[in-house]
């Protein structure tokens, strides 16, 4: 099979547990694979030596800046870019679909492609609770997409029409509950700060719209509504909707752990940190 004319970009930092399976899922199907590493000191770089990957080192400031730096500075020769993290896996179905799409020819009106994330948590596919399918614009023409300038919950914004793919990208949401809680503790602080500072919508962010054909814009619209609800009330409502009304309970015991942590605990922690920021501001007045 001819190589798919896409450059894959993977961001890494100490990903020795993930990078082998990630690169194995990519295989030799794509024109070029870049890895932008931010100073890994585990075995990540030694593992990558066994694969046809070009490694570039760049200090990490935040996810958005790292992605957008890569788009501007990597020697990308292909017209299309696929963005991955080390804990992502390409399914055989999406590789076959991409090969077919490019063999058939992509319309010039299409500048991006949406793929759904298939979340695996503690080895189980989280299928319910509104968590699948959730589409992300992970593929776009070089120069026609960028990462939102946000501290957390960043999405890729595409200039132009997008094509929705049927194949999935597997997202290993965590390697352990300890890793999950540590990461979400960090992310809750970033999200709390953005909500506290009430970051304004601009051309570098995706505007929420219920009528948009873009599923990311629809999710952003719903999130904007969520943020108008009172602190500490909204996490309980969100968990109730996702777990009961959207059938998250069908995901079983591991689904209960995931939905409770992701839909309630994480968002309650965000609210607690917003409350802390407000309290500190009022005390300093």
Coordinates of N, CA and C in Angstrom, one line a residue, residues 32-203:
X32 N 5.4 10.7 6.8 CA 6.4 11.2 7.8 C 5.8 11.2 9.2
X33 N 6.7 10.9 10.2 CA 6.3 11.0 11.6 C 7.3 11.8 12.3
X34 N 6.8 12.9 12.9 CA 7.6 13.8 13.8 C 7.2 13.5 15.2
X35 N 8.2 13.6 16.1 CA 8.0 13.6 17.5 C 8.6 14.8 18.1
X36 N 7.7 15.7 18.7 CA 8.2 16.9 19.4 C 8.3 16.5 20.9
X37 N 9.5 16.4 21.4 CA 9.8 16.0 22.7 C 10.2 17.2 23.6
X38 N 9.8 17.2 24.8 CA 10.1 18.3 25.7 C 11.0 17.9 26.8
X39 N 12.1 17.1 26.5 CA 13.1 16.8 27.5 C 12.9 15.5 28.2
X40 N 12.4 14.5 27.6 CA 12.2 13.2 28.2 C 13.5 12.7 28.8
X41 N 13.4 12.2 30.1 CA 14.6 11.6 30.7 C 14.4 10.2 31.1
X42 N 13.4 9.6 30.6 CA 13.2 8.1 30.8 C 13.7 7.4 29.5
X43 N 13.1 6.3 29.1 CA 13.6 5.5 28.0 C 12.9 5.9 26.7
X44 N 12.1 6.9 26.7 CA 11.3 7.3 25.5 C 12.2 7.5 24.2
X45 N 13.3 8.2 24.4 CA 14.1 8.5 23.2 C 14.9 7.3 22.7
X46 N 15.2 6.4 23.6 CA 15.9 5.2 23.2 C 14.9 4.3 22.4
X47 N 13.7 4.2 22.9 CA 12.7 3.4 22.2 C 12.4 3.9 20.8
X48 N 12.4 5.2 20.6 CA 12.0 5.8 19.3 C 13.1 5.6 18.3
X49 N 14.3 5.3 18.7 CA 15.4 5.0 17.8 C 15.1 3.8 16.9
X50 N 14.3 3.0 17.3 CA 13.9 1.8 16.6 C 12.8 2.0 15.5
X51 N 12.4 3.3 15.4 CA 11.3 3.6 14.5 C 11.7 4.7 13.5
X52 N 11.1 4.8 12.3 CA 11.5 5.9 11.4 C 10.8 7.2 11.8
X53 N 11.3 7.8 12.9 CA 10.7 9.0 13.4 C 11.7 10.1 13.5
X54 N 11.4 11.3 13.1 CA 12.3 12.4 13.3 C 11.9 13.1 14.6
X55 N 12.9 13.1 15.5 CA 12.7 13.7 16.9 C 13.2 15.1 16.9
X56 N 12.4 16.0 17.4 CA 12.8 17.4 17.6 C 12.5 17.8 19.0
X57 N 13.5 18.4 19.7 CA 13.4 18.9 21.0 C 12.9 20.3 21.1
X58 N 11.9 20.6 21.9 CA 11.5 21.9 22.2 C 10.9 22.0 23.5
X59 N 11.3 23.1 24.3 CA 10.8 23.2 25.7 C 9.2 23.4 25.7
X60 N 8.6 22.8 26.7 CA 7.2 22.8 26.8 C 6.7 24.0 27.7
X61 N 5.8 24.8 27.1 CA 5.2 25.9 27.9 C 3.8 25.5 28.2
X62 N 3.0 25.2 27.2 CA 1.7 24.7 27.3 C 1.3 23.9 26.1
X63 N 0.2 23.2 26.1 CA -0.1 22.3 25.0 C -0.4 23.1 23.7
X64 N -1.1 24.2 23.8 CA -1.4 25.0 22.6 C -0.1 25.6 22.0
X65 N 0.7 26.1 22.8 CA 2.0 26.7 22.2 C 2.9 25.6 21.6
X66 N 2.9 24.5 22.2 CA 3.7 23.4 21.7 C 3.2 22.9 20.3
X67 N 1.9 22.8 20.2 CA 1.3 22.4 19.0 C 1.5 23.4 17.9
X68 N 1.2 24.6 18.2 CA 1.4 25.7 17.2 C 2.8 26.0 16.8
X69 N 3.7 25.8 17.7 CA 5.2 25.9 17.4 C 5.5 24.8 16.4
X70 N 5.0 23.6 16.6 CA 5.3 22.5 15.7 C 4.8 22.8 14.3
X71 N 3.6 23.3 14.2 CA 3.1 23.6 12.8 C 3.9 24.6 12.1
X72 N 4.5 25.6 12.8 CA 5.3 26.6 12.2 C 6.8 26.3 11.9
X73 N 7.3 25.3 12.7 CA 8.7 25.1 12.7 C 9.2 23.8 12.2
X74 N 8.3 22.8 12.2 CA 8.8 21.5 11.7 C 8.9 21.5 10.1
X75 N 9.9 20.7 9.6 CA 10.0 20.7 8.1 C 9.0 19.8 7.4
X76 N 7.7 20.2 7.6 CA 6.6 19.4 7.0 C 6.5 19.6 5.5
X77 N 6.6 18.5 4.8 CA 6.5 18.5 3.3 C 5.2 18.1 2.8
X78 N 4.4 17.5 3.6 CA 3.1 17.0 3.1 C 2.0 18.1 3.2
X79 N 0.9 17.9 2.5 CA -0.2 18.9 2.5 C -1.0 18.7 3.8
X80 N -1.0 17.5 4.4 CA -1.9 17.2 5.5 C -1.1 16.8 6.7
X81 N -1.7 17.1 7.9 CA -1.1 16.9 9.2 C -2.1 16.1 10.1
X82 N -1.6 15.1 10.8 CA -2.4 14.4 11.8 C -1.7 14.6 13.1
X83 N -2.5 15.0 14.1 CA -2.0 15.3 15.5 C -2.4 14.2 16.4
X84 N -1.3 13.7 17.1 CA -1.5 12.6 18.1 C -0.8 12.9 19.4
X85 N -1.2 12.3 20.5 CA -0.5 12.2 21.7 C 0.0 10.8 21.9
X86 N 1.0 10.6 22.8 CA 1.6 9.3 22.9 C 0.6 8.2 23.4
X87 N -0.5 8.7 24.1 CA -1.5 7.7 24.6 C -2.7 7.5 23.6
X88 N -2.5 7.9 22.4 CA -3.4 7.7 21.3 C -3.0 6.5 20.5
X89 N -4.0 5.8 19.9 CA -3.7 4.7 19.1 C -4.6 4.8 17.8
X90 N -4.0 4.7 16.7 CA -4.8 4.6 15.5 C -5.4 3.2 15.3
X91 N -6.7 3.1 15.0 CA -7.3 1.8 14.7 C -7.0 1.5 13.2
X92 N -7.0 0.2 12.9 CA -6.8 -0.3 11.5 C -7.9 0.3 10.6
X93 N -9.1 0.5 11.2 CA -10.2 1.0 10.4 C -10.0 2.4 9.9
X94 N -9.4 3.3 10.8 CA -9.2 4.7 10.4 C -8.0 4.8 9.4
X95 N -7.1 3.9 9.5 CA -5.9 3.9 8.6 C -6.4 3.5 7.2
X96 N -7.3 2.4 7.2 CA -7.8 1.9 5.9 C -8.7 3.0 5.3
X97 N -9.5 3.7 6.1 CA -10.4 4.8 5.6 C -9.6 5.9 5.1
X98 N -8.5 6.3 5.7 CA -7.7 7.4 5.2 C -7.0 7.1 3.9
X99 N -6.5 5.8 3.8 CA -5.9 5.4 2.6 C -6.9 5.5 1.4
X100 N -8.2 5.0 1.7 CA -9.2 5.1 0.7 C -9.6 6.5 0.3
X101 N -9.7 7.4 1.3 CA -10.0 8.8 1.0 C -9.0 9.5 0.2
X102 N -7.7 9.2 0.4 CA -6.7 9.9 -0.3 C -6.5 9.3 -1.7
X103 N -6.8 8.0 -1.8 CA -6.7 7.3 -3.1 C -7.9 7.9 -4.0
X104 N -9.0 8.1 -3.4 CA -10.2 8.6 -4.1 C -10.0 10.0 -4.5
X105 N -9.3 10.8 -3.6 CA -9.1 12.2 -3.8 C -9.9 13.1 -2.9
X106 N -9.3 14.0 -2.2 CA -10.0 14.9 -1.2 C -10.4 16.1 -2.0
X107 N -11.6 16.5 -1.8 CA -12.1 17.7 -2.4 C -11.4 18.9 -1.9
X108 N -11.1 19.9 -2.8 CA -10.3 21.1 -2.4 C -11.1 21.9 -1.4
X109 N -12.4 21.7 -1.3 CA -13.2 22.5 -0.3 C -13.1 21.9 1.1
X110 N -12.5 20.7 1.2 CA -12.3 20.1 2.5 C -10.9 20.5 3.1
X111 N -10.8 21.1 4.2 CA -9.6 21.5 4.8 C -9.2 20.7 6.1
X112 N -10.2 19.9 6.6 CA -9.9 19.2 7.8 C -10.8 17.9 7.9
X113 N -10.4 17.1 8.8 CA -11.1 15.8 9.0 C -11.4 15.6 10.5
X114 N -12.6 15.2 10.8 CA -13.0 14.9 12.2 C -12.9 13.4 12.5
X115 N -12.3 13.0 13.6 CA -12.3 11.6 14.0 C -12.8 11.5 15.5
X116 N -13.5 10.5 15.8 CA -14.0 10.3 17.1 C -12.9 9.6 18.0
X117 N -12.9 10.1 19.3 CA -12.1 9.4 20.3 C -12.8 8.2 20.9
X118 N -12.2 7.1 21.0 CA -12.7 5.9 21.6 C -11.9 5.8 22.9
X119 N -12.5 6.2 24.0 CA -11.8 6.3 25.3 C -11.8 4.9 26.0
X120 N -10.6 4.5 26.4 CA -10.4 3.3 27.2 C -9.9 3.7 28.6
X121 N -10.7 3.3 29.6 CA -10.4 3.6 31.0 C -10.3 2.3 31.8
X122 N -9.2 2.1 32.4 CA -9.0 0.8 33.1 C -9.2 -0.4 32.2
X123 N -8.9 -0.2 30.9 CA -9.0 -1.3 30.0 C -10.4 -1.5 29.4
X124 N -11.3 -0.6 29.8 CA -12.7 -0.7 29.3 C -13.1 0.5 28.4
X125 N -13.8 0.2 27.3 CA -14.3 1.2 26.4 C -15.5 1.9 27.1
X126 N -15.3 3.2 27.3 CA -16.4 4.0 27.8 C -17.3 4.4 26.7
X127 N -18.4 3.7 26.6 CA -19.3 3.8 25.4 C -20.5 4.7 25.6
X128 N -20.9 4.9 26.9 CA -22.1 5.6 27.2 C -21.9 6.9 27.9
X129 N -22.9 7.5 28.4 CA -22.8 8.8 29.1 C -22.5 10.0 28.2
X130 N -22.8 9.8 26.9 CA -22.5 10.9 26.0 C -21.0 11.0 25.6
X131 N -20.2 10.0 26.0 CA -18.8 10.1 25.8 C -18.3 9.6 24.5
X132 N -19.2 8.9 23.8 CA -18.9 8.3 22.5 C -20.1 8.4 21.6
X133 N -19.9 8.8 20.3 CA -18.7 9.4 19.7 C -18.6 10.9 20.1
X134 N -17.3 11.3 20.3 CA -17.0 12.7 20.4 C -15.9 13.0 19.4
X135 N -16.2 13.9 18.5 CA -15.4 14.2 17.3 C -14.4 15.3 17.6
X136 N -13.2 15.2 17.1 CA -12.1 16.2 17.2 C -11.5 16.4 15.8
X137 N -11.1 17.6 15.5 CA -10.5 17.9 14.2 C -9.0 17.7 14.3
X138 N -8.6 16.4 14.3 CA -7.2 16.1 14.5 C -6.4 16.1 13.2
X139 N -7.1 16.2 12.0 CA -6.4 16.2 10.7 C -6.8 17.4 10.0
X140 N -5.8 18.1 9.4 CA -6.1 19.3 8.6 C -5.0 19.6 7.6
X141 N -5.3 20.4 6.6 CA -4.3 20.8 5.6 C -3.3 21.7 6.3
X142 N -2.0 21.5 5.9 CA -1.0 22.4 6.5 C -1.3 23.8 6.2
X143 N -1.4 24.6 7.3 CA -1.6 26.0 7.2 C -3.1 26.4 7.3
X144 N -4.0 25.4 7.4 CA -5.4 25.6 7.5 C -6.0 25.3 8.8
X145 N -5.1 25.0 9.8 CA -5.6 24.6 11.1 C -4.6 25.0 12.2
X146 N -5.0 25.2 13.4 CA -4.1 25.5 14.5 C -4.8 25.1 15.8
X147 N -4.1 25.1 16.9 CA -4.6 24.8 18.2 C -5.1 26.0 18.9
X148 N -6.3 26.0 19.5 CA -6.8 27.1 20.3 C -5.8 27.6 21.3
X149 N -5.8 28.9 21.6 CA -4.9 29.5 22.6 C -5.6 29.4 23.9
X150 N -5.7 28.2 24.5 CA -6.3 28.0 25.8 C -5.4 27.2 26.7
X151 N -5.6 27.4 28.0 CA -4.8 26.6 29.0 C -5.2 25.2 29.1
X152 N -6.6 25.0 28.9 CA -7.1 23.6 29.0 C -8.3 23.5 28.0
X153 N -8.7 22.2 27.7 CA -9.8 21.9 26.8 C -9.6 22.6 25.5
X154 N -8.3 22.5 24.9 CA -8.0 23.0 23.6 C -8.5 22.1 22.5
X155 N -9.0 22.7 21.5 CA -9.3 22.0 20.3 C -8.6 22.6 19.1
X156 N -8.6 21.8 18.0 CA -8.0 22.3 16.8 C -9.1 23.0 16.0
X157 N -8.7 24.2 15.5 CA -9.7 25.0 14.7 C -9.2 25.0 13.3
X158 N -10.2 24.6 12.4 CA -9.9 24.5 11.0 C -10.6 25.6 10.2
X159 N -9.8 26.1 9.3 CA -10.4 27.2 8.4 C -11.0 26.5 7.2
X160 N -12.3 26.3 7.2 CA -12.9 25.7 6.0 C -13.8 24.5 6.4
X161 N -14.2 23.8 5.4 CA -15.1 22.6 5.7 C -14.3 21.4 6.2
X162 N -15.0 20.6 6.9 CA -14.4 19.4 7.5 C -15.1 18.1 7.0
X163 N -14.4 17.0 7.0 CA -15.0 15.7 6.6 C -15.0 14.9 7.9
X164 N -16.2 14.2 8.1 CA -16.3 13.4 9.3 C -15.9 11.9 8.9
X165 N -14.9 11.4 9.6 CA -14.5 10.0 9.4 C -15.2 9.0 10.2
X166 N -15.3 7.8 9.8 CA -16.0 6.7 10.5 C -15.1 6.0 11.5
X167 N -13.8 6.0 11.2 CA -12.9 5.3 12.0 C -12.6 6.1 13.3
X168 N -12.1 5.4 14.3 CA -11.8 6.0 15.6 C -10.3 6.1 15.9
X169 N -10.0 7.0 16.8 CA -8.7 7.0 17.5 C -8.9 6.6 18.9
X170 N -8.1 5.6 19.3 CA -8.2 5.2 20.7 C -7.5 6.1 21.6
X171 N -8.1 6.5 22.7 CA -7.5 7.4 23.7 C -7.4 6.6 25.1
X172 N -6.2 6.3 25.4 CA -6.0 5.6 26.7 C -6.0 6.7 27.8
X173 N -7.1 6.9 28.4 CA -7.4 8.0 29.3 C -6.4 8.1 30.5
X174 N -6.0 6.9 30.9 CA -5.0 6.9 32.1 C -4.3 5.5 32.2
X175 N -3.1 5.5 32.7 CA -2.4 4.2 33.0 C -2.7 3.7 34.4
X176 N -3.2 4.6 35.3 CA -3.6 4.3 36.6 C -4.4 5.4 37.2
X177 N -5.2 5.1 38.3 CA -6.0 6.1 38.9 C -5.1 7.2 39.5
X178 N -3.9 6.8 40.0 CA -3.1 7.8 40.5 C -2.7 8.8 39.5
X179 N -2.3 8.3 38.3 CA -2.0 9.2 37.2 C -3.2 10.1 36.8
X180 N -4.4 9.5 36.7 CA -5.6 10.2 36.4 C -5.8 11.3 37.3
X181 N -5.8 11.1 38.6 CA -6.1 12.2 39.6 C -5.0 13.2 39.6
X182 N -3.7 12.9 39.4 CA -2.7 13.9 39.4 C -2.8 14.8 38.1
X183 N -3.1 14.2 37.0 CA -3.3 15.0 35.8 C -4.5 15.9 35.9
X184 N -5.6 15.4 36.4 CA -6.8 16.2 36.5 C -6.7 17.2 37.6
X185 N -5.9 17.0 38.6 CA -5.6 18.0 39.6 C -4.9 19.2 38.9
X186 N -4.0 18.9 38.0 CA -3.3 20.0 37.3 C -4.2 20.7 36.3
X187 N -5.0 19.9 35.6 CA -5.9 20.5 34.6 C -7.0 21.3 35.2
X188 N -7.4 20.9 36.4 CA -8.5 21.6 37.1 C -8.0 23.0 37.5
X189 N -6.7 23.1 37.8 CA -6.2 24.5 38.1 C -6.2 25.4 36.9
X190 N -5.8 24.8 35.7 CA -5.8 25.6 34.5 C -7.2 26.0 34.1
X191 N -8.2 25.1 34.2 CA -9.5 25.4 33.8 C -10.1 26.4 34.8
X192 N -9.9 26.3 36.1 CA -10.4 27.2 37.1 C -9.8 28.6 36.8
X193 N -8.6 28.7 36.4 CA -8.0 30.0 36.2 C -8.6 30.7 34.9
X194 N -8.9 29.9 33.9 CA -9.5 30.4 32.7 C -10.9 30.9 33.0
X195 N -11.7 30.1 33.7 CA -13.0 30.5 34.1 C -13.0 31.7 35.0
X196 N -12.1 31.7 35.9 CA -12.0 32.9 36.9 C -11.7 34.2 36.2
X197 N -10.8 34.1 35.2 CA -10.4 35.3 34.4 C -11.3 35.6 33.3
X198 N -12.3 34.7 33.1 CA -13.3 34.8 32.1 C -12.7 35.2 30.7
X199 N -11.9 34.3 30.2 CA -11.2 34.5 28.9 C -12.2 34.8 27.9
X200 N -11.9 35.8 27.1 CA -12.8 36.3 26.1 C -12.7 35.4 24.8
X201 N -13.8 35.2 24.1 CA -13.8 34.5 22.9 C -13.2 35.4 21.8
X202 N -12.3 34.8 21.0 CA -11.7 35.6 19.9 C -11.5 34.7 18.7
X203 N -10.8 35.2 17.7 CA -10.6 34.4 16.5 C -9.7 33.2 16.7

